[in-house]
Amino acid sequence: MAEAVPRPLPVGPEPLPGAPPDRGDPAGSGEAAGPQRAVDQGEQAGPDRRPDVGELASARDLTGIARSGWARLPESVRAAVPLWLASRVAVALLSLAAARALSSAPARNAPGLRTLWDRWDVGLFTKVARYGYLSPAYADRTEVDFPGLPLAIRLVHVIVPDWIVAGLVVSLLAGAVTAAALWRLAADETAAPAARFAVLSLICFPYAVFLFAAYSEGLFLAFATASWLAACRQRWWLAGLLGAGAASARISGVAFGVALAVQYVVGRRAAGRPVFAWPALSLALPPVPVLAYLGYLRARTGGWGSYTDAMRDGWHRGLDWPWSGWATTWSSATDGNGASTFVWFWRGELLAVVVGVLLTIVLLVGRRWGEATFVGVMTAIMACTNYYASGIRGILVAFPLYLLLARIAARHPRFATGYLCLCAPVMAVLVIAFTQGQWVD
């Protein structure tokens, strides 16, 4: 029997099955000629080229870096911010869909997101951001709007060229901060599901439309909730600095500054530390923006009453006894001949004062002195006028309400379902109304 002859070992790599035969290198350079050369070098011409090992490894590295970076973020950010961003997408889509479903105009003329959200006070804030106060470019008495939001819009405008879009970006970022801080505040007292509901209760609050629009509520809430979180951590200088940011955005910052002082006393005593100490000086920070703004108006107008004058001349509002304001607002809320939009607006204002009073009482019973001070003083400010206005937006920024709702939901899980089923549809209706140019608040 003939002896088997062993096959010679190949000098180079064996060709892949089905690959064309190697035709050699006519030039003697050791490289394959023609298209086969690209294949031997791990390259493939055309759009169907497969990624090589290095590209796949690079993609995996980037994914790993992203996951690692996300995992390093605080738990509150990972838990709350995706929920907030998803809700913003939903609100944006709802406004766009409503604009197309409720209009008989040609489809090509359907308004975009910028136009839909350029409503009511958005124009006033952007005027201040562009031209400043008391400008000859406009006649509106914008002195009633605190400078925090216009300054933030002007800062973002350095990157975002459109003023309205810059305002939307400010509200988007501010809301992300609020969601994370609110989740952390709730999680410190309850389980994670209840903390999640605290964020959802804010997102689905009937008047949460003002957290999407370029209004000052979002910026105020971001500073206020972050400040309160710092106060709960006994980091008083940070709390005072963030409280100053809240005071720069809304008149509600006055109430928040008082509440922060009460929380300081409560917190120091609970920790067994002296009240009269260096951290107490941090309580002087929240009033600084308010005094600075009034001083600015004094320098521009020559008088200290510019804010109240603007409120009276532009909105016919002034200080009055609460029962006088209640009577006036009640008359408007029960006027059967009044426009339906405005009648429901006045009813919302009456309800806001009632909610503010009841919430204050509940917080006092629960011995939550700082939170009760914030809601109580804020309710008094909005009630002590000749008629009620913007009070419902005051309740929107009353973050102790959402913490209270989270505590209730932790004990009664069905409460969360009921709240969302009741409030989310109302919030959706008001989003549609606002973006369609109907008066909401």
C-alpha atoms as one frame of an Amber mdcrd trajectory, in Angstrom:
protein
   0.000   0.000   0.000   1.375   3.349  -0.988   2.509   5.555   1.875   0.512
   8.762   2.333   2.417  11.845   1.337   1.984  14.715   3.868   0.615  17.981
   2.519   3.064  20.899   2.668   2.304  23.552   5.273   0.989  26.796   3.750
   3.387  29.690   3.727   0.692  32.320   4.289  -2.825  32.340   5.679  -5.273
  29.964   4.052  -7.903  31.648   1.860 -11.379  31.858   3.226 -13.836  29.287
   1.875 -15.436  30.627  -1.264 -12.823  33.356  -1.701 -11.414  33.897  -5.198
  -8.072  32.244  -5.891  -4.958  34.225  -5.184  -3.577  35.457  -8.490  -0.328
  36.496  -6.983   1.396  39.833  -7.079   2.645  40.588 -10.578   4.728  43.433
  -9.299   6.478  41.220  -6.810   5.593  43.484  -3.862   4.001  40.689  -1.821
   0.551  42.358  -1.982  -2.501  41.043  -3.748  -3.565  42.930  -6.824  -6.946
  44.449  -7.637 -10.008  44.193  -5.382  -8.514  41.211  -3.558  -5.936  43.514
  -2.052  -8.654  45.430  -0.221 -10.106  42.194   1.130  -6.705  40.997   2.371
  -6.241  44.296   4.210  -9.567  43.930   6.016 -11.247  46.526   3.826 -14.287
  46.178   1.645 -15.383  48.756  -0.862 -18.916  50.128  -0.846 -21.509  50.833
   1.822 -21.720  47.188   2.993 -18.279  47.203   4.587 -18.343  45.347   7.901
 -16.817  47.125  10.910 -13.473  45.689  11.872 -12.540  44.520  15.352 -11.098
  47.909  16.266 -14.289  49.759  15.400 -16.431  47.314  17.380 -14.122  47.618
  20.355 -14.252  51.407  20.116 -18.060  51.368  20.059 -18.120  49.053  23.062
 -15.702  51.342  24.881 -17.892  54.384  24.253 -20.966  52.504  25.441 -19.110
  51.368  28.514 -17.931  54.889  29.259 -21.488  56.227  28.887 -22.881  53.546
  31.196 -20.129  54.106  33.707 -20.704  57.866  33.664 -24.459  57.403  34.085
 -23.915  55.001  36.992 -21.761  57.587  38.744 -24.495  60.209  38.709 -26.487
  60.693  41.921 -29.363  58.301  42.371 -31.813  61.197  42.334 -30.660  62.215
  38.846 -30.898  58.675  37.483 -34.347  58.195  39.006 -35.993  61.521  38.236
 -34.412  63.175  35.198 -35.440  60.516  32.616 -38.995  60.829  33.899 -38.837
  64.601  33.552 -37.391  64.482  30.028 -39.975  61.943  28.885 -42.749  64.174
  30.178 -41.324  67.144  28.237 -41.389  65.132  25.036 -45.000  64.171  25.749
 -46.041  67.777  26.387 -44.301  68.971  23.226 -45.984  66.281  21.108 -49.359
  67.057  22.693 -49.081  70.751  21.837 -48.051  69.991  18.255 -50.810  67.411
  17.771 -53.449  69.752  19.177 -52.321  72.564  16.886 -52.901  70.322  13.870
 -56.064  68.619  15.068 -57.871  71.803  16.116 -57.016  73.942  13.097 -58.683
  74.048   9.691 -55.779  76.005   8.167 -53.559  74.392   5.524 -51.177  71.823
   6.966 -48.157  73.732   5.677 -49.182  76.684   7.855 -49.376  74.680  11.090
 -47.412  76.474  13.821 -44.215  75.022  15.178 -43.177  74.506  18.768 -41.667
  77.968  19.103 -44.849  79.734  17.988 -47.099  77.567  20.145 -45.178  78.393
  23.300 -44.778  82.106  22.665 -47.871  83.058  24.675 -48.896  85.622  27.276
 -46.172  86.457  29.805 -43.497  84.683  27.767 -43.330  87.800  25.639 -42.896
  89.991  28.712 -39.997  87.955  30.062 -38.253  87.919  26.707 -38.714  91.673
  26.352 -36.913  92.208  29.622 -34.202  89.753  28.565 -33.669  91.605  25.293
 -34.116  95.246  26.244 -34.086  95.437  30.038 -36.605  97.220  32.252 -38.187
 100.603  31.478 -37.012 100.403  27.883 -38.369 102.642  25.103 -38.621  99.480
  22.978 -41.907  98.511  24.700 -44.592 100.054  26.915 -45.463  97.110  29.202
 -44.909  97.591  32.936 -42.585  94.634  33.322 -41.196  95.815  36.667 -43.547
  93.298  38.315 -41.422  90.469  36.886 -38.327  89.735  38.941 -35.027  89.644
  37.005 -33.991  86.014  37.647 -35.611  84.482  34.568 -34.728  87.308  32.138
 -31.099  87.061  33.240 -31.140  83.287  32.748 -32.682  83.672  29.275 -30.057
  86.240  28.355 -27.314  83.876  29.515 -28.655  80.923  27.498 -29.164  83.227
  24.516 -25.384  83.371  24.175 -25.634  79.786  22.887 -29.259  79.611  21.691
 -29.916  82.463  19.231 -33.733  82.429  19.473 -35.108  84.188  22.554 -38.220
  82.026  22.899 -36.269  78.798  22.504 -33.716  80.076  25.022 -36.534  80.480
  27.524 -37.744  76.949  26.833 -34.228  75.642  27.435 -34.079  77.452  30.785
 -37.360  75.846  31.862 -36.197  72.427  30.661 -32.939  72.551  32.625 -34.572
  74.076  35.684 -37.184  71.338  35.700 -34.508  68.647  35.621 -32.918  70.164
  38.731 -36.311  70.384  40.429 -37.164  66.764  39.638 -33.885  65.476  41.062
 -34.063  67.614  44.213 -37.740  66.793  44.806 -37.050  63.064  44.405 -34.218
  63.273  46.913 -36.319  65.188  49.441 -39.120  62.632  49.168 -36.767  59.627
  49.190 -35.234  60.825  52.442 -38.619  60.231  54.098 -40.285  57.519  52.008
 -39.471  54.609  49.704 -38.374  55.071  46.095 -41.856  54.505  44.555 -43.296
  57.318  46.678 -40.378  59.567  45.728 -41.124  58.827  42.100 -44.735  59.799
  42.691 -43.595  63.128  44.183 -42.051  63.934  40.797 -45.092  62.653  38.917
 -47.439  64.709  41.080 -45.525  67.836  40.064 -45.430  66.872  36.384 -49.176
  66.159  36.348 -50.247  69.119  38.476 -53.080  70.797  36.538 -51.122  74.011
  35.985 -47.783  72.341  35.238 -47.988  73.874  31.761 -46.017  76.768  33.261
 -43.092  74.451  33.911 -42.688  73.922  30.168 -43.258  77.516  29.074 -40.696
  80.257  29.652 -42.269  81.344  32.942 -40.468  81.995  36.217 -42.073  79.106
  38.144 -39.614  76.520  36.851 -36.538  78.542  37.752 -37.931  79.360  41.196
 -38.666  75.708  41.922 -35.172  74.638  40.869 -33.513  77.046  43.292 -36.062
  76.521  46.084 -36.013  72.713  46.120 -32.223  72.586  45.847 -31.952  75.145
  48.658 -34.345  73.166  50.866 -32.355  70.006  50.238 -29.173  71.805  51.312
 -30.966  73.088  54.423 -32.046  69.556  55.319 -28.371  68.599  55.049 -27.458
  71.497  57.375 -25.407  73.105  54.589 -26.617  76.583  55.354 -24.317  78.689
  53.202 -25.282  76.683  50.135 -28.933  76.859  51.180 -28.709  80.636  51.549
 -27.029  81.071  48.172 -29.614  78.934  46.397 -32.354  80.712  48.334 -31.068
  83.972  46.884 -31.518  82.442  43.436 -35.127  81.611  44.287 -35.739  85.143
  45.544 -34.393  86.553  42.274 -37.087  84.737  40.280 -40.410  85.432  41.999
 -42.051  87.392  44.783 -42.584  83.971  46.387 -38.877  84.161  47.217 -39.762
  86.544  50.038 -41.869  83.817  51.647 -39.147  81.273  50.988 -36.536  83.426
  52.724 -38.703  83.604  55.843 -39.282  79.845  55.713 -35.552  79.202  55.389
 -34.949  81.196  58.585 -37.563  79.136  60.438 -36.062  75.913  59.104 -32.641
  77.069  60.260 -33.830  77.517  63.841 -35.645  74.167  63.799 -32.701  72.365
  62.266 -30.083  73.829  64.585 -32.118  73.020  67.669 -32.795  69.485  66.477
 -29.066  68.999  65.933 -28.260  70.398  69.379 -26.264  73.265  67.931 -26.419
  76.951  68.896 -28.744  79.081  66.824 -26.566  82.177  67.040 -23.536  81.027
  65.051 -21.734  81.871  61.839 -24.139  79.847  59.613 -26.931  82.221  60.686
 -25.364  84.876  58.474 -26.330  82.773  55.450 -29.935  83.792  56.089 -29.035
  87.289  54.941 -28.409  86.026  51.385 -32.008  85.463  50.140 -33.086  89.102
  50.701 -30.103  90.427  48.721 -31.591  89.989  45.195 -34.894  91.550  46.275
 -33.206  94.583  47.822 -30.842  94.876  44.874 -33.744  94.826  42.416 -35.700
  97.442  44.345 -32.542  99.542  44.545 -32.111  99.239  40.793 -35.672 100.422
  40.188 -35.094 103.256  42.644 -32.036 104.357  40.677 -33.941 104.207  37.381
 -37.157 105.903  38.505 -36.154 108.007  41.489 -38.690 106.352  43.800 -39.054
 103.231  45.884 -42.599 102.477  44.718 -41.853 101.457  41.153 -42.859  97.836
  41.751 -46.219  98.647  43.342 -46.831 101.429  40.799 -46.298  98.961  37.950
 -48.648  96.490  39.595 -51.319  99.165  39.919 -50.881 100.797  36.502 -50.355
  97.623  34.501 -52.643  95.174  36.309 -54.839  97.385  38.535 -53.768  95.442
  41.616 -52.927  96.757  45.041 -52.797  95.750  48.678 -56.138  95.091  50.364
 -57.739  92.971  53.038 -58.065  89.272  52.155 -61.859  89.294  52.471 -62.073
  92.238  50.088 -60.032  90.385  47.477 -62.134  87.265  48.057 -65.370  89.179
  47.494 -64.130  90.748  44.267 -62.791  87.468  42.904 -65.953  85.609  43.941
 -68.054  88.085  41.996 -66.008  87.438  38.853 -66.001  83.671  39.400 -69.798
  83.509  39.606 -70.575  85.867  36.740 -72.673  83.817  34.344 -72.281  86.429
  31.614 -68.497  86.421  31.779 -66.272  84.647  29.278 -65.988  80.982  30.244
 -62.184  81.019  30.138 -61.933  83.874  32.608 -64.712  82.599  34.864 -62.820
  79.335  35.369 -59.629  81.290  35.860 -61.193  83.188  38.784 -62.517  79.960
  40.246 -59.021  78.541  40.090 -57.724  81.551  41.995 -60.280  81.058  44.770
 -59.381  77.390  44.959 -55.690  78.282  45.182 -56.239  80.345  48.319 -58.340
  77.581  49.871 -55.659  74.986  49.078 -52.969  77.278  50.465 -54.807  77.722
  53.767 -55.611  74.015  54.142 -52.088  72.971  53.233 -50.673  75.383  55.797
 -52.907  73.917  58.509 -51.949  70.334  57.607 -48.242  71.197  57.705 -48.640
  72.938  61.068 -50.420  69.899  62.497 -47.563  67.771  61.217 -45.092  70.117
  62.957 -43.338  70.878  59.699 -42.692  74.451  60.699 -40.488  75.585  57.853
 -42.721  74.197  55.119 -45.823  75.619  56.804 -44.160  79.042  56.966 -43.377
  79.009  53.247 -46.887  78.032  52.169 -48.587  80.253  54.744 -46.646  83.433
  53.978 -46.975  82.847  50.244 -50.731  82.356  50.590 -50.999  85.558  52.620
 -49.102  87.506  49.950 -51.405  86.334  47.162 -54.561  86.831  49.273 -53.847
  90.357  50.547 -54.726  92.096  47.272 -57.843  93.711  45.882 -58.390  90.662
  43.665 -56.670  87.287  43.343 -54.351  86.553  40.422 -51.488  84.147  39.751
 -52.317  82.369  42.991 -52.679  79.005  41.317 -49.100  79.352  40.087 -48.172
  80.030  43.692 -49.568  76.622  44.613 -47.664  75.133  41.670 -44.369  76.143
  43.304 -45.444  74.980  46.774 -43.097  71.991  46.800 -44.206  70.899  50.326
 -47.478  69.869  48.655 -45.723  67.223  46.539 -43.772  65.949  49.521 -47.045
  65.632  51.428 -48.640  63.769  48.510 -45.671  61.380  48.433 -46.078  60.614
  52.133 -49.784  59.935  51.631 -49.066  57.695  48.633 -46.515  55.737  50.669
 -49.280  54.792  53.118 -52.095  54.525  50.581 -50.796  53.364  47.164 -54.182
  53.764  45.484 -54.058  57.466  46.229 -51.305  57.923  43.651 -53.418  56.282
  40.952 -56.402  58.444  41.791 -54.367  61.642  41.761 -52.805  60.898  38.379
 -56.106  59.853  36.818 -57.729  63.071  38.037 -54.982  65.626  37.425 -53.192
  64.398  34.294 -56.194  64.937  31.945 -56.742  68.437  33.357 -53.077  69.226
  32.833 -53.331  68.024  29.212 -56.391  70.213  28.604 -54.604  73.282  29.979
 -51.540  72.570  27.834 -53.795  72.591  24.784 -55.597  75.728  25.967 -52.365
  77.618  26.636 -50.726  76.731  23.328 -53.931  77.623  21.491 -53.817  81.124
  22.959 -56.578  80.686  25.524 -56.128  82.379  28.901 -55.079  79.887  31.565
 -53.608  82.032  34.366
